[in-house]
Short mmCIF file of C-alpha atoms (C1' of nucleotides) in Angstrom, two decimals:
data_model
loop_
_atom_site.label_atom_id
_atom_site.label_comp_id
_atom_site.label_asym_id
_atom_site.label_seq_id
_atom_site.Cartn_x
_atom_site.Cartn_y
_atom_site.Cartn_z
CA UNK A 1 21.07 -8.70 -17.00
CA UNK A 2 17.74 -7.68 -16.90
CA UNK A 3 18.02 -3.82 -16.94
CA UNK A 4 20.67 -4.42 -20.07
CA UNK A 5 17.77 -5.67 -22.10
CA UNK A 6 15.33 -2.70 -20.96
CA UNK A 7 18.27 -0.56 -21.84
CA UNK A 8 18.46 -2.17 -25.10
CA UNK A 9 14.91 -2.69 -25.67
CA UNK A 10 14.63 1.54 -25.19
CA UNK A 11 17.54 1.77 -27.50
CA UNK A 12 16.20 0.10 -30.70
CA UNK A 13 12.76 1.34 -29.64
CA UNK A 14 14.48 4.85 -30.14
CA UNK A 15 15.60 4.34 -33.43
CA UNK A 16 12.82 2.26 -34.74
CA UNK A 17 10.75 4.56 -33.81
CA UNK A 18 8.05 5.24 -37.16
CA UNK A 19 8.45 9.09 -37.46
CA UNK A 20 11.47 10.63 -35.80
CA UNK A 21 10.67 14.28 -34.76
CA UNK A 22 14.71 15.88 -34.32
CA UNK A 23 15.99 16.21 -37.65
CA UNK A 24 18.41 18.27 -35.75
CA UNK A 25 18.57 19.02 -31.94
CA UNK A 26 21.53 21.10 -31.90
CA UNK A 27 19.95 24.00 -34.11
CA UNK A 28 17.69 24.88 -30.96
CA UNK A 29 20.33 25.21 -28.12
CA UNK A 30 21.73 28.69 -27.85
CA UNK A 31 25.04 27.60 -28.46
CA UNK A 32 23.86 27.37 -32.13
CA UNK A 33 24.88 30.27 -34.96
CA UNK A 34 22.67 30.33 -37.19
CA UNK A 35 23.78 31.48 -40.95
CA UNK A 36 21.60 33.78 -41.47
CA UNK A 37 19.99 36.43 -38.23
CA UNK A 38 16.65 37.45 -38.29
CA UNK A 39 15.44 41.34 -37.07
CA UNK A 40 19.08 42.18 -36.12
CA UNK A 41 19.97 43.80 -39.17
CA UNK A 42 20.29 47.68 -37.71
CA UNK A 43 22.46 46.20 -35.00
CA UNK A 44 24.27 43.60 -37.05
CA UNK A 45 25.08 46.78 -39.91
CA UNK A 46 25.89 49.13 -36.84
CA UNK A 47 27.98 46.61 -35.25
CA UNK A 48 29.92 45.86 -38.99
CA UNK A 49 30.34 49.04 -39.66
CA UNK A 50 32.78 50.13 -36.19
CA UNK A 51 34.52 46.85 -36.91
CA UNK A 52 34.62 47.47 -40.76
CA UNK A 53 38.17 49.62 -40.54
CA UNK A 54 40.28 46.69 -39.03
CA UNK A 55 40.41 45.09 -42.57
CA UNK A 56 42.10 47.72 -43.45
CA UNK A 57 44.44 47.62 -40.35
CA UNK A 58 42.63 49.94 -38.60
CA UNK A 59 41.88 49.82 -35.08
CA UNK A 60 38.49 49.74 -34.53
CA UNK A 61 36.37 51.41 -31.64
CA UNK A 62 36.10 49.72 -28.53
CA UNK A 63 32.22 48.53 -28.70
CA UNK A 64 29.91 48.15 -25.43
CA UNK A 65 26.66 46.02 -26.56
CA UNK A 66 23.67 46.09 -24.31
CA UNK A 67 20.24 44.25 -23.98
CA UNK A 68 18.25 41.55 -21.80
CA UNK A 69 19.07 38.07 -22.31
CA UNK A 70 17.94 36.04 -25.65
CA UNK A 71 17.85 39.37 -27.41
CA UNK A 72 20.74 38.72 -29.40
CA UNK A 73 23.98 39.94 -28.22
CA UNK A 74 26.13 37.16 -28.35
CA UNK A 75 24.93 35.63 -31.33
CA UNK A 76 25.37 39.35 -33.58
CA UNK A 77 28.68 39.55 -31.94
CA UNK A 78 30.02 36.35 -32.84
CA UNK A 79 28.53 36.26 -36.35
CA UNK A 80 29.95 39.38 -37.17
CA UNK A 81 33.58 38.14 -35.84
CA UNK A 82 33.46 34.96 -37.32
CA UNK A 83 32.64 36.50 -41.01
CA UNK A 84 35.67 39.28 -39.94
CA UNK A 85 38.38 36.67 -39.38
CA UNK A 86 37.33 34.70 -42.38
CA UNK A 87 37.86 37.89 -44.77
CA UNK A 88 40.96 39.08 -42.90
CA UNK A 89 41.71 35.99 -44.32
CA UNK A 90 42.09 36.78 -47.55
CA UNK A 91 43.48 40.19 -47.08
CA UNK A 92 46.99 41.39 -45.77
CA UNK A 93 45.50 42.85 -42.31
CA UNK A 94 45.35 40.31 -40.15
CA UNK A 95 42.55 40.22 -37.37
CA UNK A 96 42.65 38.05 -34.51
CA UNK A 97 39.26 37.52 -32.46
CA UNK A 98 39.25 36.18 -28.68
CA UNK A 99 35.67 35.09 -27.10
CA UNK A 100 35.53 34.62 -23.38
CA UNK A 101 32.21 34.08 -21.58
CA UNK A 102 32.92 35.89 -18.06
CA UNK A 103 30.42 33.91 -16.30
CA UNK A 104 32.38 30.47 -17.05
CA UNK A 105 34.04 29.68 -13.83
CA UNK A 106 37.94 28.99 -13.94
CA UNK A 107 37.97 31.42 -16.71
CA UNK A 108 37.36 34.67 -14.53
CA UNK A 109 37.56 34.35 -11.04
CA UNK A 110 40.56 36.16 -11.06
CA UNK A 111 42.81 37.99 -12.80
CA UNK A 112 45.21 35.42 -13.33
CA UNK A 113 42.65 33.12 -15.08
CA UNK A 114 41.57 35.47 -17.28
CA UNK A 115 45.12 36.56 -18.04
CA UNK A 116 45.84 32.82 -18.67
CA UNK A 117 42.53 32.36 -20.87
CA UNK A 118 43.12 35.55 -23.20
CA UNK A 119 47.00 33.86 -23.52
CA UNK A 120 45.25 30.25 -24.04
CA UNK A 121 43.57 31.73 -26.74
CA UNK A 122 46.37 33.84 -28.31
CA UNK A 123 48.74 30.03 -28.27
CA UNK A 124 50.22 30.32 -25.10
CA UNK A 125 49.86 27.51 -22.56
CA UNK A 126 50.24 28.55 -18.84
CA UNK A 127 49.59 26.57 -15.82
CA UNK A 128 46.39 27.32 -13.89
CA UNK A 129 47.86 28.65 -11.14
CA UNK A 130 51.06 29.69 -9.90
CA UNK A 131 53.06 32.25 -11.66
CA UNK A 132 53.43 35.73 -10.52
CA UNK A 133 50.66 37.93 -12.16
CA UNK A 134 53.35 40.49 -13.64
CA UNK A 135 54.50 37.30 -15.48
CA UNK A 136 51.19 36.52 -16.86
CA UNK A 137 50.70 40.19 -17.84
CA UNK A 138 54.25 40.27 -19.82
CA UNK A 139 53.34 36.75 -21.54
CA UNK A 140 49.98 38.32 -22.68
CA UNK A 141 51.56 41.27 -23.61
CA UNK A 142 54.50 39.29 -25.59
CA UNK A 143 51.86 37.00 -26.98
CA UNK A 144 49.68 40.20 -28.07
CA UNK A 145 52.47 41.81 -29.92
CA UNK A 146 53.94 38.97 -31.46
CA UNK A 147 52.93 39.87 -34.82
CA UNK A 148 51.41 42.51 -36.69
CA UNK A 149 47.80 42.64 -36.30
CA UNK A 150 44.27 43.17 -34.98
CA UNK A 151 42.62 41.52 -31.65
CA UNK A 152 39.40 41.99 -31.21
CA UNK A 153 38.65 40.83 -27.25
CA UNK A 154 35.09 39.88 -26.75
CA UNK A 155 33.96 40.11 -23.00
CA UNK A 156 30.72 38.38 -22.53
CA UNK A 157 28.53 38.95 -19.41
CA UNK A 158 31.08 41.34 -18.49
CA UNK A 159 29.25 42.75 -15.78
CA UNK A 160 30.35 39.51 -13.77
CA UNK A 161 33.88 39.82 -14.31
CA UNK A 162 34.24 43.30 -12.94
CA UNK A 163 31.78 42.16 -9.43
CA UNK A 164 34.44 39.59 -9.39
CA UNK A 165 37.60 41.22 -10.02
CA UNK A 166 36.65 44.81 -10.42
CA UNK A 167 37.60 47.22 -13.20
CA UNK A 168 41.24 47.84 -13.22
CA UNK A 169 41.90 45.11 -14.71
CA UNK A 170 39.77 46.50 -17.65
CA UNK A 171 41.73 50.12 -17.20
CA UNK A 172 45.22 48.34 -17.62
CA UNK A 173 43.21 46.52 -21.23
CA UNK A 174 41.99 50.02 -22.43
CA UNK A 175 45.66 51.42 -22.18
CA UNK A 176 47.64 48.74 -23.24
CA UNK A 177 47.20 50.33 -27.16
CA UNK A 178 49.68 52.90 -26.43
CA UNK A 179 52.67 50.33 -25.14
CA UNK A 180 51.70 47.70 -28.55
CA UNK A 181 54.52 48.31 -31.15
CA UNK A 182 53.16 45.70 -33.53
CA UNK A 183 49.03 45.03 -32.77
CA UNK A 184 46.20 46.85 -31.92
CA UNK A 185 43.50 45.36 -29.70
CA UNK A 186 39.74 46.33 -29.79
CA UNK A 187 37.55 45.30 -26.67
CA UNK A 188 33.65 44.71 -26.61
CA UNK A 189 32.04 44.45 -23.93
CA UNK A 190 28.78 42.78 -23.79
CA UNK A 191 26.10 42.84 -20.95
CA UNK A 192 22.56 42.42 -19.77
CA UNK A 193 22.98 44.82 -17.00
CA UNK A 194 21.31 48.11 -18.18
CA UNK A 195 23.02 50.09 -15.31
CA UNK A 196 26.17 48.34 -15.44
CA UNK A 197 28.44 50.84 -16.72
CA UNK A 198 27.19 53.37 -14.22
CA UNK A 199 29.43 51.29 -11.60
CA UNK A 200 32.59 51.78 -13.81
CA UNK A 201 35.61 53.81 -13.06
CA UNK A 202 34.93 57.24 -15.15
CA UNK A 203 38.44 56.59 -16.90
CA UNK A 204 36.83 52.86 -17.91
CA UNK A 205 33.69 54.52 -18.73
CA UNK A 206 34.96 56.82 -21.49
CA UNK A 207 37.21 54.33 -23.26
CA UNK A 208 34.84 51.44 -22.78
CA UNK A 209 32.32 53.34 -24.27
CA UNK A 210 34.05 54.84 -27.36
CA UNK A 211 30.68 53.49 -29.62
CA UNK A 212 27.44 51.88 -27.80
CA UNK A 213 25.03 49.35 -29.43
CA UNK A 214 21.62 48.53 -27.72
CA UNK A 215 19.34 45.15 -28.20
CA UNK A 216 15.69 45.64 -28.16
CA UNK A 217 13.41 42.90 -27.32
CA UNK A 218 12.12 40.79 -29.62
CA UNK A 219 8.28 40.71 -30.36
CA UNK A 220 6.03 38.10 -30.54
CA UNK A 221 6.13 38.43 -34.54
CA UNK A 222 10.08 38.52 -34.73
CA UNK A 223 10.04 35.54 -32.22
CA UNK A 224 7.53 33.63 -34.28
CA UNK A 225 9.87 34.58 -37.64
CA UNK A 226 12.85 33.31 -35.54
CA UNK A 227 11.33 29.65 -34.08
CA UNK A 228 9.85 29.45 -37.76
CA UNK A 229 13.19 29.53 -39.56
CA UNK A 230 15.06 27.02 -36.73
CA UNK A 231 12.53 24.80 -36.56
CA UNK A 232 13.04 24.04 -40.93
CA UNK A 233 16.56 23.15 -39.90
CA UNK A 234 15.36 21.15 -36.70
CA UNK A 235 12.38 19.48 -36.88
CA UNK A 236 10.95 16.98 -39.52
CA UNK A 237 8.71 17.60 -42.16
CA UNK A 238 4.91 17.74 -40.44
CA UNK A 239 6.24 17.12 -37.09
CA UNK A 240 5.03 20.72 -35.60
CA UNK A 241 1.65 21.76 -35.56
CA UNK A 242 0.71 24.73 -36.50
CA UNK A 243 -0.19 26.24 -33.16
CA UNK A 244 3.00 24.99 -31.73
CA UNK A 245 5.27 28.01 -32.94
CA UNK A 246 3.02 30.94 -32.23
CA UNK A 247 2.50 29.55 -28.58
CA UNK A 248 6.40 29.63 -28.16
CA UNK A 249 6.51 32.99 -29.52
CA UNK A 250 3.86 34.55 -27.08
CA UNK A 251 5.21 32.89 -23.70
CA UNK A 252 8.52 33.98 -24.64
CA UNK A 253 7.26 37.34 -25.60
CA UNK A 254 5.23 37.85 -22.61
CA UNK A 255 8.62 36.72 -20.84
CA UNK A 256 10.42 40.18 -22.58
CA UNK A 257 10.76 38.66 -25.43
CA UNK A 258 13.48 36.01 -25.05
CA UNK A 259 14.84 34.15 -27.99
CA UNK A 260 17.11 31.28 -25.93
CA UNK A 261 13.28 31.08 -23.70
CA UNK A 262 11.49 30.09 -27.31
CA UNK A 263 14.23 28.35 -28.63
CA UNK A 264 13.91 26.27 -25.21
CA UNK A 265 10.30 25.77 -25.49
CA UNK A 266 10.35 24.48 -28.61
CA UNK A 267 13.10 21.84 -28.13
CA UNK A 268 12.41 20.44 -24.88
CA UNK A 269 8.27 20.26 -26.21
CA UNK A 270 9.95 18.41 -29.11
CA UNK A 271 11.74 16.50 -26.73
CA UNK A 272 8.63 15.87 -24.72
CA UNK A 273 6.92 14.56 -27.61
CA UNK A 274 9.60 12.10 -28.53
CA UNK A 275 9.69 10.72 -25.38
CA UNK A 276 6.37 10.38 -24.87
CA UNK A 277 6.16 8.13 -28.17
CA UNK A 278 4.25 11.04 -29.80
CA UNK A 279 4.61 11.62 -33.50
CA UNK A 280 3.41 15.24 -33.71
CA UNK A 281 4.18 18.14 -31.21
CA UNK A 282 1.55 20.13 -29.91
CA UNK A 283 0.25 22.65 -27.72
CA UNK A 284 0.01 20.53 -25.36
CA UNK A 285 3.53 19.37 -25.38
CA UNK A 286 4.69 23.22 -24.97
CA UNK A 287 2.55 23.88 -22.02
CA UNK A 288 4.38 20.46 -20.67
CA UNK A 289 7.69 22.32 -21.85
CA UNK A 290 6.66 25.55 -19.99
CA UNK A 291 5.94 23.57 -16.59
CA UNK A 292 8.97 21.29 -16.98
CA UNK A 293 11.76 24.72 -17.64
CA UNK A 294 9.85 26.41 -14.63
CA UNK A 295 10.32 23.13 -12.49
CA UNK A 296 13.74 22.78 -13.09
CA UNK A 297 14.80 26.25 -12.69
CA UNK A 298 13.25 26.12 -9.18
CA UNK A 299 14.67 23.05 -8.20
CA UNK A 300 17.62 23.45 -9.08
CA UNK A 301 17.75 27.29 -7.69
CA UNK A 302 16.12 25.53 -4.19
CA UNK A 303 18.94 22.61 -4.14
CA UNK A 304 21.62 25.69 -4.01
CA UNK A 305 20.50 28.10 -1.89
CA UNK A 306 22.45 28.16 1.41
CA UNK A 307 21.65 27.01 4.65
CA UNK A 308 19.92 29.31 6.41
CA UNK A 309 18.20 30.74 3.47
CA UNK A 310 16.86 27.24 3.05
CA UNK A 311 15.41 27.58 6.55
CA UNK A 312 13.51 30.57 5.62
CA UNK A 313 11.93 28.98 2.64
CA UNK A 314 10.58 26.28 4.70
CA UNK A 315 9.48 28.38 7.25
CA UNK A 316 7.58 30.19 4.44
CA UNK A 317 6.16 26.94 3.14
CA UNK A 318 5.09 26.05 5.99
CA UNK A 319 2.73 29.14 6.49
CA UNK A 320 1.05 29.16 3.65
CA UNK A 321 -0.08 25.64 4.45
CA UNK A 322 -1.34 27.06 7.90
CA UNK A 323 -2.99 30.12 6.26
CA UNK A 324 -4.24 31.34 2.90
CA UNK A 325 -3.92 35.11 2.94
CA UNK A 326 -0.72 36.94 2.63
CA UNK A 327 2.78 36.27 5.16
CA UNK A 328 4.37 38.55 6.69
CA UNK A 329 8.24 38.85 7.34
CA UNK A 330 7.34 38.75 11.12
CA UNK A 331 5.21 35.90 10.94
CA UNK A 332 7.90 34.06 8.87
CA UNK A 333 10.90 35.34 11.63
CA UNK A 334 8.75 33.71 14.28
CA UNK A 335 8.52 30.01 12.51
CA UNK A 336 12.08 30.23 11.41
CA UNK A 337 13.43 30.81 15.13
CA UNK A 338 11.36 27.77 16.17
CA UNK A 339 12.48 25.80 13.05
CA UNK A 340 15.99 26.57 14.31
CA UNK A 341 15.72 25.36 17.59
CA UNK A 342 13.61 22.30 16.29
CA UNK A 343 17.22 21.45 13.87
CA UNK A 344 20.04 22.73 15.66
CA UNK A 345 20.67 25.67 14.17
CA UNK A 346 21.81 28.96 15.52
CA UNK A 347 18.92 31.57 14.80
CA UNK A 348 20.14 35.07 12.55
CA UNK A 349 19.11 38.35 13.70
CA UNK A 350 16.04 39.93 11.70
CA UNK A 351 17.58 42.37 9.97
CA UNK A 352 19.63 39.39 8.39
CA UNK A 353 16.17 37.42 7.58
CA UNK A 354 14.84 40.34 5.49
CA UNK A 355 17.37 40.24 3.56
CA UNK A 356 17.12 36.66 3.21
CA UNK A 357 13.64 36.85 1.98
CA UNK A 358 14.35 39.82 -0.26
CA UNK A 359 17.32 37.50 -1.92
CA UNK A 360 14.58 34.63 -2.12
CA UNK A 361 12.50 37.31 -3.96
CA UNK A 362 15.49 37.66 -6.76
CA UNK A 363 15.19 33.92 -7.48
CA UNK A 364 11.45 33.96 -8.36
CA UNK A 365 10.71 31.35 -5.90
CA UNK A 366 8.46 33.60 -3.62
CA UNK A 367 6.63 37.02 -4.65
CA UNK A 368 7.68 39.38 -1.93
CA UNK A 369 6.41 43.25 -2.35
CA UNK A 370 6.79 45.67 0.54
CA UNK A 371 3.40 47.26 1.54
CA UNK A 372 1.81 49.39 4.07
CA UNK A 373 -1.12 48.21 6.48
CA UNK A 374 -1.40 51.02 8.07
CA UNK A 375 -2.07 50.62 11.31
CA UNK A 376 -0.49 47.29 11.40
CA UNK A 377 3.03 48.60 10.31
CA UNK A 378 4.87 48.28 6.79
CA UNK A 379 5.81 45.13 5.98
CA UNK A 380 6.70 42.73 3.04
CA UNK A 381 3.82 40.60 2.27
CA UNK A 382 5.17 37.34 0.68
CA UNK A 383 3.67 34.75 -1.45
CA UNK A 384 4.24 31.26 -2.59
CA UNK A 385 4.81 31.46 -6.63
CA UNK A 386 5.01 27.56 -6.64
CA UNK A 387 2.32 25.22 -8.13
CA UNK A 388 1.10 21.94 -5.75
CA UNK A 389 3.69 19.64 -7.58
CA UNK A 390 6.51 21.79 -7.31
CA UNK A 391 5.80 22.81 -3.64
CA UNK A 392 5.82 19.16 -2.72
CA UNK A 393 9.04 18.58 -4.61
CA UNK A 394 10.26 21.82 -3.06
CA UNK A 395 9.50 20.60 0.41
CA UNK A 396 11.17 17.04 0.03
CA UNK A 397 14.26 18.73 -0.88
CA UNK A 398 14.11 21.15 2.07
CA UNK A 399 13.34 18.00 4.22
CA UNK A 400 15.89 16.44 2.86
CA UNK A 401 18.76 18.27 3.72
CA UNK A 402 17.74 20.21 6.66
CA UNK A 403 16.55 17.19 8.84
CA UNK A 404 19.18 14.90 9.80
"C1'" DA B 1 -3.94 66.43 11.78
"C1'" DG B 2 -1.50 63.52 14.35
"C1'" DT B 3 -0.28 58.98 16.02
"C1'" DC B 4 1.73 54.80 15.70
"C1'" DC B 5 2.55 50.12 13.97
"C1'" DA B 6 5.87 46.78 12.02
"C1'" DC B 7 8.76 46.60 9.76
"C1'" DA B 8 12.33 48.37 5.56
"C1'" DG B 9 16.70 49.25 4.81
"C1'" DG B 10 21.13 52.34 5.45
"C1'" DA B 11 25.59 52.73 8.05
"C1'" DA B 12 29.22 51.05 10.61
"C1'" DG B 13 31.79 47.66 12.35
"C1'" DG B 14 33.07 42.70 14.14
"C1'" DG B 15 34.76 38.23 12.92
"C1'" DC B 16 36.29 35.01 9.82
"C1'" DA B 17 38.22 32.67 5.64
"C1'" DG B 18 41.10 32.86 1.84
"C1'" DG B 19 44.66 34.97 -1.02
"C1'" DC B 20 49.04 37.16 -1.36
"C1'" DG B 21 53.66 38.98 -0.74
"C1'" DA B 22 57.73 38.77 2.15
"C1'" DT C 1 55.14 30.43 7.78
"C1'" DC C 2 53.41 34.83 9.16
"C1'" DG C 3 51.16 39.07 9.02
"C1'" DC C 4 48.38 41.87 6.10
"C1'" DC C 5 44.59 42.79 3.15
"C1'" DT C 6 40.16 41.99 1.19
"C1'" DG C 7 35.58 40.37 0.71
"C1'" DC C 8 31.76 38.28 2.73
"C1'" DC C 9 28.35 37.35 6.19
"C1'" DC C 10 26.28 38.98 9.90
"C1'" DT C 11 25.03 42.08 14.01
"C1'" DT C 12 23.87 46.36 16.17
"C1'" DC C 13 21.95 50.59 15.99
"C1'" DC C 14 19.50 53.56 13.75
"C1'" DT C 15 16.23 56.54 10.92
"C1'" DG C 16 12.48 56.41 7.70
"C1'" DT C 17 7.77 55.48 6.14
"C1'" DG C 18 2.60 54.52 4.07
"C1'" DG C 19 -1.57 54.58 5.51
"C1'" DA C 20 -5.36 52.81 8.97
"C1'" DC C 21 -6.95 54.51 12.97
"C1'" DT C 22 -8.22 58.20 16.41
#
DNA sequence: AGTCCACAGGAAGGGCAGGCGA
DNA sequence: TCGCCTGCCCTTCCTGTGGACT
């Protein structure tokens, strides 16, 4: 009874609240398409211009879009296909545009889930498992040449699916134009691997490839123009002051310029603010914002790293309490052997470790940069990029689950 | 100039789990 | 259900190496 009336209590406390900051939330998530794309015109009028001859019925080029992440890719891509199916509309050419985002698990795993996506989205239903893939590739075939017209595939992040499920799959897409009576299907490929298409099958390579599109960073300006025009459709009237935007645009920028990192640091300050009963954000609400994305990206990256690896991070931890200057992976080897025997666990080789430590590196958890001492060997010397606050949160978790 | 440390990191292969066709 | 294949994790063995020290 008594937690229903806090409940309550922070209920009408929300929306009594004098001077609301969200006019709306949703325009800051990356999920968002904006109407109107700012400094992406060159790609956006590249981009329009390869797809430009399917309203005429057409096949366009098969398109492979590169550039880091938040610069852009998926939101050009989709904005461009959205507007394209609209005016197909009106014409006689019909074009037909499938999204799939490769990282989504039970989407592309396998073959036979992406098979059954790309059907899901052409109308056909299949069960999530259990037919023979030959049957899956006829039914996407059937479903494909059903009637006359353009499909345009979209593969995002497709440097996932092919680690996954390699690049035939991809070879049997690129050839299936010569067996379509009726359609024509067009495939880009979108990625934030720069050396991605190195790892291709040459045949892939050269029809993947037929026109390529690269996303530049944004700058701290373009980022500024970007957070300025959301934020209008976001955030009240007065709400944001005036040193709020800029700040987002420089630690995104200094972070290679990443739109969905601004576009984060603005909401969740906003978000901050609200909950702190605030009725303006402020700088100091962003540098909140910057320390809470950071925290959560390490703890949640710390909650699922495996077992052993888990080990190692505690055993690193726990040196750089011991001593300040810089760990070594032998030093680290020595306290993870006894932090096995102390839990239970059976002990990997070294070899093994340093890779462990070089995977811990790839998180951004721990700084770890192979140098030479000379005399005292070549080694990786390893440091702790983890605040106090974090650490100790960082250190309950590893207690938690590695002491039983 | 040569030595030598303390590893890095490549290559090959063992063992195991999970998926797949027969 | 069984054998086969594949991918992953890990070990073993190995060669390579930057620079302080002699």
């Amino acid at each position: 009874m008594e937690s229903q009336k806090t409940i309550k209590h922070i209920f009408q406390e929300y929306i009594s609240k004098s001077t609301p900051i969200f006019k709306n939330r949703e325009v800051l998530t990356s999920e968002f398409i904006p109407e109107t794309i700012q400094h992406r015109n060159k790609e956006i009028n590249t981009i329009a211009s390869i797809l430009a001859p399917s309203l005429k019925g057409g096949r366009p080029s098969n398109i492979f879009i590169y550039g880091l992440t938040g610069t852009g890719k998926t939101l050009v891509s989709k904005h461009i296909t959205d507007e394209l199916e609209k005016i197909s509309k009106q014409g006689n050419y019909p074009i037909k545009v499938l999204y799939v985002n490769c990282k989504m698990k039970k989407i592309s795993d396998t073959e036979y889930r992406l098979m059954a996506e790309l059907c899901r989205l052409l109308g056909y239903e299949l069960p999530a498992t259990g037919l023979p893939t030959d049957y899956i590739y006829q039914t996407f075939f059937n479903a494909l040449d059903s009637e006359k017209r353009i499909v345009i595939i979209i593969l995002d992040e497709i440097d996932a699916l092919v680690e996954k499920i390699g690049d035939e799959f991809l070879y049997n897409l690129t050839r299936i134009n010569q067996e379509l009576k009726n359609s024509k299907i067009s495939i880009i490929g979108i990625t934030n691997d720069l050396h991605f298409i190195e790892i291709l099958d040459p045949r892939v390579k050269s029809s993947l490839r037929e026109e390529e599109v690269l996303f530049f960073p944004y700058n701290a300006t373009q980022l500024h123009d970007i957070l300025k025009h959301r934020s209008y459709y976001a955030f009240y009237d007065n709400v944001l002051s005036d040193e709020v935007i800029p700040k987002c645009a420089a630690l995104a920028a200094q972070e290679h310029g990443d739109a969905r990192r601004a576009l984060d640091l603005l909401r969740v300050a906003g978000e901050i603010a609200e909950r702190m009963n605030d009725d303006k954000v402020t700088e100091k609400h962003v540098d909140l914002a910057q320390e809470k994305i950071d925290y959560d990206r390490v703890i949640e990256s710390t909650k699922s790293l495996p077992k052993q690896t888990k080990v190692v991070l505690w055993s690193i931890l726990e040196l750089s309490n011991e001593k300040n200057d810089d760990i070594q992976t032998g030093e680290v080897y020595d306290i993870y052997q006894r932090k096995c025997k102390e839990i239970g666990l059976f002990p990997l080789t070294q070899r093994r470790i340093s890779d462990l430590i070089s995977e811990l590196d790839m998180t951004g958890i721990i700084n770890a940069k192979v140098t030479s001492l000379g005399r005292y060997g070549r080694t990786r010397v390893i440091m702790l990029n983890l605040n106090e606050s974090v650490k100790e949160k960082v250190k309950a978790i590893l207690n938690e689950s590695l002491v039983i």
